[in-house]
Tab-separated table of C-alpha atoms in Angstrom:
chain	number	residue	atom	x	y	z
A	1	THR	CA	99.298	74.827	114.097
A	2	SER	CA	99.356	74.982	117.959
A	3	MET	CA	102.038	72.279	118.115
A	4	ILE	CA	104.214	74.023	115.412
A	5	ILE	CA	104.002	77.416	116.907
A	6	MET	CA	104.880	75.705	120.450
A	7	ASN	CA	107.899	74.024	118.933
A	8	TYR	CA	109.224	77.151	117.558
A	9	SER	CA	108.460	79.181	121.003
A	10	GLN	CA	110.872	76.730	122.633
A	11	LYS	CA	113.466	77.554	119.999
A	12	TYR	CA	113.281	81.308	119.975
A	13	SER	CA	112.885	82.939	123.388
A	14	ASN	CA	111.347	86.148	121.879
A	15	LEU	CA	108.298	84.139	120.559
A	16	ILE	CA	105.109	84.473	122.503
A	17	PHE	CA	102.532	81.862	121.988
A	18	CYS	CA	99.004	82.882	123.237
A	19	ARG	CA	95.423	81.129	122.846
A	20	THR	CA	91.954	82.465	123.389
A	21	ASP	CA	88.566	80.889	123.332
A	22	LYS	CA	87.202	83.916	121.686
A	23	LYS	CA	86.293	83.608	118.047
A	24	GLY	CA	86.893	85.880	115.063
A	25	PRO	CA	89.915	87.488	113.827
A	26	SER	CA	89.441	90.771	115.763
A	27	ALA	CA	89.818	88.635	118.995
A	28	ALA	CA	92.688	86.823	117.984
A	29	ARG	CA	94.684	90.086	117.014
A	30	ASN	CA	93.650	92.116	120.160
A	31	ILE	CA	95.612	89.094	121.956
A	32	GLY	CA	98.452	89.784	119.740
A	33	LEU	CA	98.228	93.561	120.184
A	34	LYS	CA	98.528	93.323	123.917
A	35	ASN	CA	101.187	90.985	124.087
A	36	ALA	CA	103.463	92.709	121.305
A	37	LYS	CA	106.688	94.276	122.635
A	38	CYS	CA	108.439	95.218	119.387
A	39	GLU	CA	108.610	98.454	117.125
A	40	TYR	CA	106.415	97.090	114.585
A	41	THR	CA	103.272	94.914	114.687
A	42	PHE	CA	102.312	92.756	111.702
A	43	PHE	CA	98.767	91.368	111.339
A	44	ILE	CA	98.684	88.073	109.281
A	45	ASP	CA	95.792	85.322	108.740
A	46	GLY	CA	96.674	81.620	109.035
A	47	ASP	CA	95.957	81.017	105.316
A	48	VAL	CA	98.685	83.456	104.114
A	49	LYS	CA	102.545	82.435	103.273
A	50	LEU	CA	104.603	85.431	103.644
A	51	GLU	CA	106.939	86.546	101.053
A	52	ALA	CA	111.006	86.401	102.057
A	53	GLY	CA	112.075	90.201	102.012
A	54	PHE	CA	108.884	92.136	101.951
A	55	ILE	CA	109.698	93.238	105.771
A	56	ASP	CA	113.043	94.617	104.475
A	57	HIS	CA	110.791	96.665	101.997
A	58	ALA	CA	108.542	97.753	104.677
A	59	LEU	CA	111.070	98.690	107.040
A	60	ASN	CA	113.056	100.978	104.174
A	61	GLU	CA	109.304	102.569	103.858
A	62	PHE	CA	108.888	103.316	107.406
A	63	GLN	CA	112.240	104.827	107.767
A	64	SER	CA	112.002	107.022	104.771
A	65	HIS	CA	108.536	108.187	105.187
A	66	GLU	CA	107.547	109.303	108.559
A	67	GLN	CA	103.822	109.821	107.426
A	68	THR	CA	103.464	106.269	106.801
A	69	CYS	CA	101.789	104.327	109.694
A	70	ALA	CA	100.954	101.096	108.099
A	71	ILE	CA	102.208	99.136	104.941
A	72	ALA	CA	100.990	96.359	102.778
A	73	GLY	CA	102.367	94.861	99.669
A	74	VAL	CA	101.158	92.634	96.679
A	75	LEU	CA	99.181	89.691	97.860
A	76	SER	CA	98.315	87.005	95.591
A	77	ASP	CA	95.320	84.493	95.610
A	78	VAL	CA	95.818	80.704	95.343
A	79	VAL	CA	92.252	79.549	94.805
A	80	TYR	CA	91.366	75.834	95.761
A	81	ASN	CA	88.255	73.638	94.871
A	82	SER	CA	85.467	73.071	97.147
A	83	THR	CA	87.530	70.106	98.625
A	84	ASN	CA	90.866	72.059	99.036
A	85	ASP	CA	92.917	69.242	97.120
A	86	LYS	CA	93.435	71.078	93.841
A	87	ILE	CA	94.423	74.443	92.781
A	88	ILE	CA	92.314	76.065	90.345
A	89	ALA	CA	93.067	79.644	90.064
A	90	TYR	CA	96.029	81.846	90.569
A	91	ILE	CA	95.613	85.773	90.779
A	92	LYS	CA	98.906	87.405	90.817
A	93	ASP	CA	97.973	90.603	92.396
A	94	ARG	CA	94.662	90.733	94.138
A	95	TYR	CA	94.339	94.188	95.076
A	96	ASN	CA	96.325	95.876	91.984
A	97	ARG	CA	99.341	97.372	93.666
A	98	GLN	CA	101.764	97.747	90.860
A	99	VAL	CA	103.325	101.083	92.014
A	100	ARG	CA	103.656	102.546	95.382
A	101	LYS	CA	100.411	104.541	96.576
A	102	ASN	CA	98.183	105.585	99.405
A	103	VAL	CA	95.222	103.866	99.773
A	104	ASP	CA	92.137	103.610	101.967
A	105	ARG	CA	92.439	100.177	103.227
A	106	PHE	CA	94.555	96.873	102.811
A	107	GLY	CA	92.532	93.955	103.581
A	108	GLY	CA	93.612	91.884	106.889
A	109	ILE	CA	97.540	91.655	105.981
A	110	PHE	CA	99.698	94.551	106.882
A	111	ILE	CA	102.239	95.818	108.920
A	112	VAL	CA	101.950	98.572	111.174
A	113	ARG	CA	104.069	101.158	113.638
A	114	SER	CA	103.390	99.533	117.194
A	115	SER	CA	103.317	103.244	118.484
A	116	ILE	CA	100.236	104.093	116.035
A	117	ALA	CA	98.567	100.720	116.988
A	118	CYS	CA	98.473	101.599	120.601
A	119	ARG	CA	96.921	104.761	119.899
A	120	VAL	CA	94.196	103.494	117.291
A	121	GLY	CA	93.228	100.967	120.120
A	122	LEU	CA	91.676	97.535	119.827
A	123	TRP	CA	90.155	95.719	116.919
A	124	ASP	CA	86.074	95.848	117.223
A	125	GLU	CA	85.269	92.414	118.132
A	126	MET	CA	81.668	93.046	117.275
A	127	LEU	CA	82.723	92.868	113.596
A	128	PHE	CA	83.461	89.149	112.493
A	129	SER	CA	84.265	90.291	108.735
A	130	HIS	CA	85.268	93.834	107.482
A	131	GLU	CA	86.890	94.363	110.819
A	132	ASP	CA	90.068	95.100	108.629
A	133	THR	CA	88.331	98.133	106.674
A	134	ASP	CA	87.036	99.505	110.247
A	135	TYR	CA	90.748	99.471	111.675
A	136	ALA	CA	92.037	101.002	108.339
A	137	VAL	CA	89.408	103.862	108.737
A	138	ARG	CA	90.929	104.403	112.129
A	139	LEU	CA	94.252	104.026	111.119
A	140	LYS	CA	94.049	106.837	108.282
A	141	GLU	CA	93.535	109.567	111.256
A	142	PHE	CA	97.076	109.013	112.325
A	143	GLY	CA	98.874	108.629	109.089
A	144	ASN	CA	99.150	107.364	105.517
A	145	LEU	CA	98.161	103.795	104.417
A	146	VAL	CA	100.882	103.013	101.874
A	147	ALA	CA	100.600	100.032	99.403
A	148	LEU	CA	104.091	98.384	97.925
A	149	PRO	CA	104.690	97.178	94.582
A	150	HIS	CA	106.609	94.378	96.275
A	151	LYS	CA	105.144	90.772	96.682
A	152	MET	CA	104.016	90.510	100.356
A	153	GLY	CA	102.610	86.591	100.363
A	154	ASP	CA	100.380	84.007	98.897
A	155	HIS	CA	96.761	83.917	100.223
A	156	HIS	CA	95.714	80.335	100.038
A	157	THR	CA	91.553	80.355	99.693
A	158	SER	CA	88.579	78.935	98.007
A	159	LEU	CA	85.996	79.909	95.817
A	160	TYR	CA	83.661	82.596	97.119
A	161	GLU	CA	80.477	80.628	96.484
A	162	ASP	CA	82.025	77.497	98.231
A	163	ARG	CA	82.030	79.482	101.175
A	164	MET	CA	78.770	81.101	100.990
A	165	LEU	CA	76.779	78.862	103.287
A	166	ARG	CA	79.616	78.759	105.966
A	167	MET	CA	79.498	82.675	106.109
A	168	LEU	CA	75.833	82.758	106.584
A	169	ARG	CA	75.923	80.461	109.306
A	170	SER	CA	78.857	82.443	111.046
A	171	GLY	CA	76.701	85.660	110.500
A	172	TYR	CA	79.356	87.114	108.328
A	173	PHE	CA	77.092	89.581	106.408
A	174	ALA	CA	75.738	90.807	109.642
A	175	SER	CA	78.852	92.998	109.880
A	176	TYR	CA	78.018	94.648	106.709
A	177	GLY	CA	75.103	96.268	108.820
A	178	ILE	CA	77.147	96.731	111.898
A	179	PHE	CA	79.859	98.638	109.837
A	180	MET	CA	77.252	101.005	108.072
A	181	ARG	CA	75.541	101.706	111.304
A	182	LYS	CA	78.820	102.323	113.174
A	183	TYR	CA	79.852	105.021	110.452
A	184	TYR	CA	76.526	106.366	109.897
A	185	GLY	CA	77.725	109.839	110.965
A	186	LYS	CA	80.259	109.769	108.534
A	187	PRO	CA	78.838	109.485	105.139
A	188	ILE	CA	81.940	109.388	103.129
A	189	VAL	CA	83.116	106.480	104.710
A	190	ALA	CA	80.042	104.684	104.485
A	191	TYR	CA	79.521	105.509	100.844
A	192	LYS	CA	83.170	104.189	100.149
A	193	PHE	CA	82.219	100.877	102.155
A	194	ALA	CA	78.751	100.484	100.289
A	195	SER	CA	80.339	101.276	97.107
A	196	LYS	CA	82.255	97.764	97.265
A	197	MET	CA	79.247	95.709	98.029
A	198	SER	CA	77.690	93.517	95.293
A	199	PHE	CA	75.167	96.062	93.353
A	200	MET	CA	72.571	93.342	93.906
A	201	TYR	CA	72.321	93.847	97.759
A	202	PRO	CA	70.892	97.286	98.168
A	203	ILE	CA	68.655	96.490	95.193
A	204	THR	CA	67.220	93.299	96.581
A	205	LEU	CA	67.210	94.993	100.204
A	206	LEU	CA	65.017	97.553	98.932
A	207	VAL	CA	62.492	95.508	96.809
A	208	THR	CA	62.241	93.139	99.900
A	209	LEU	CA	61.266	95.921	102.243
A	210	TYR	CA	58.648	96.949	99.706
A	211	LEU	CA	57.086	93.073	99.628
A	212	THR	CA	57.280	92.947	103.194
A	213	THR	CA	55.397	96.072	103.701
A	214	PHE	CA	53.032	95.434	100.595
A	215	ILE	CA	53.241	99.379	99.900
A	216	ILE	CA	53.542	98.547	96.120
A	217	PRO	CA	51.815	95.351	95.142
A	218	ILE	CA	53.654	95.600	91.489
A	219	ALA	CA	56.933	95.286	93.304
A	220	SER	CA	56.449	91.184	93.386
A	221	TYR	CA	56.538	91.104	89.573
A	222	PHE	CA	59.582	93.392	89.538
A	223	MET	CA	61.117	90.903	92.288
A	224	LEU	CA	60.380	87.839	90.081
A	225	LEU	CA	61.937	89.492	86.920
A	226	VAL	CA	65.136	90.438	89.085
A	227	ILE	CA	65.272	86.734	90.232
A	228	LEU	CA	65.059	85.466	86.619
A	229	VAL	CA	67.598	87.668	85.197
A	230	ASP	CA	69.778	86.695	88.107
A	231	ILE	CA	69.274	83.115	87.490
A	232	GLY	CA	69.968	83.703	83.766
A	233	LEU	CA	73.324	85.539	84.681
A	234	ALA	CA	74.329	82.724	87.094
A	235	ILE	CA	73.892	80.073	84.230
A	236	LYS	CA	75.701	82.187	81.747
A	237	GLU	CA	78.676	82.932	83.942
A	238	GLY	CA	78.680	79.019	85.073
A	239	LYS	CA	78.509	79.904	88.726
A	240	SER	CA	76.582	78.048	91.559
A	241	LEU	CA	73.235	79.107	91.478
A	242	ILE	CA	72.625	78.071	95.124
A	243	SER	CA	75.402	80.277	96.375
A	244	ARG	CA	74.196	83.242	94.081
A	245	MET	CA	70.648	83.078	95.514
A	246	LEU	CA	71.789	82.890	99.104
A	247	ALA	CA	74.098	85.661	98.554
A	248	HIS	CA	71.560	87.979	96.900
A	249	TYR	CA	68.313	87.013	98.716
A	250	VAL	CA	69.160	85.679	102.082
A	251	ALA	CA	72.343	87.517	102.845
A	252	PRO	CA	70.521	91.059	102.728
A	253	PHE	CA	68.446	89.819	105.581
A	254	GLN	CA	71.670	89.688	107.824
A	255	VAL	CA	72.820	92.835	106.498
A	256	LEU	CA	69.376	94.324	107.845
A	257	TYR	CA	69.722	92.675	111.150
A	258	GLY	CA	73.134	94.158	111.636
């Protein structure tokens, strides 16, 4: 990737290539923000292929609606198998953006007025996930976040369960806890975020707390019942049992740690 970008930077004088030793999307986006010189800033991940023409739609929106501070479009998911050599699913509209509408968050792919980005400030480098939600909360203080029904691009990804162990190793789920702690004083924001989490996370967190403190001895039977039902659901849905167990009974400890 670096070589490709370097070749383009030799061809286009307005292309600035920057590297950083810091890890995480927030650190990379902050480097981009600090070096951006244009009227608009487009945040994009390396696994997304942009759709030709989307930027024109975004510019038209900016020019016709002064209150619009950031824009995203229809993002399709191209899902690969665990070895990344075969496409196993295609989700046409990941976020259900069939009409123009104001939204609370985008995900990590969107275009923003650079003047607004300067007022919002840098991305929170403490967050290794959900940094986009945090940034969206801060963006909304300056204007509307607008989703357009025009295709923005294809997101090349793998199944959630295939990434579970890697996510745990990176401390991905600790960011859930960091986010909740950061917005503890804003219950509406915290609630909206928590409502997007798997319903099993708060349940298993609560049960685990009871078990570890031995307040209610019978809770151990309830925990066993929850696990058995969870195993049954995993088998019925044909999903990875190991990944499901990690998500529901290991990840909550990372959330609590955060």
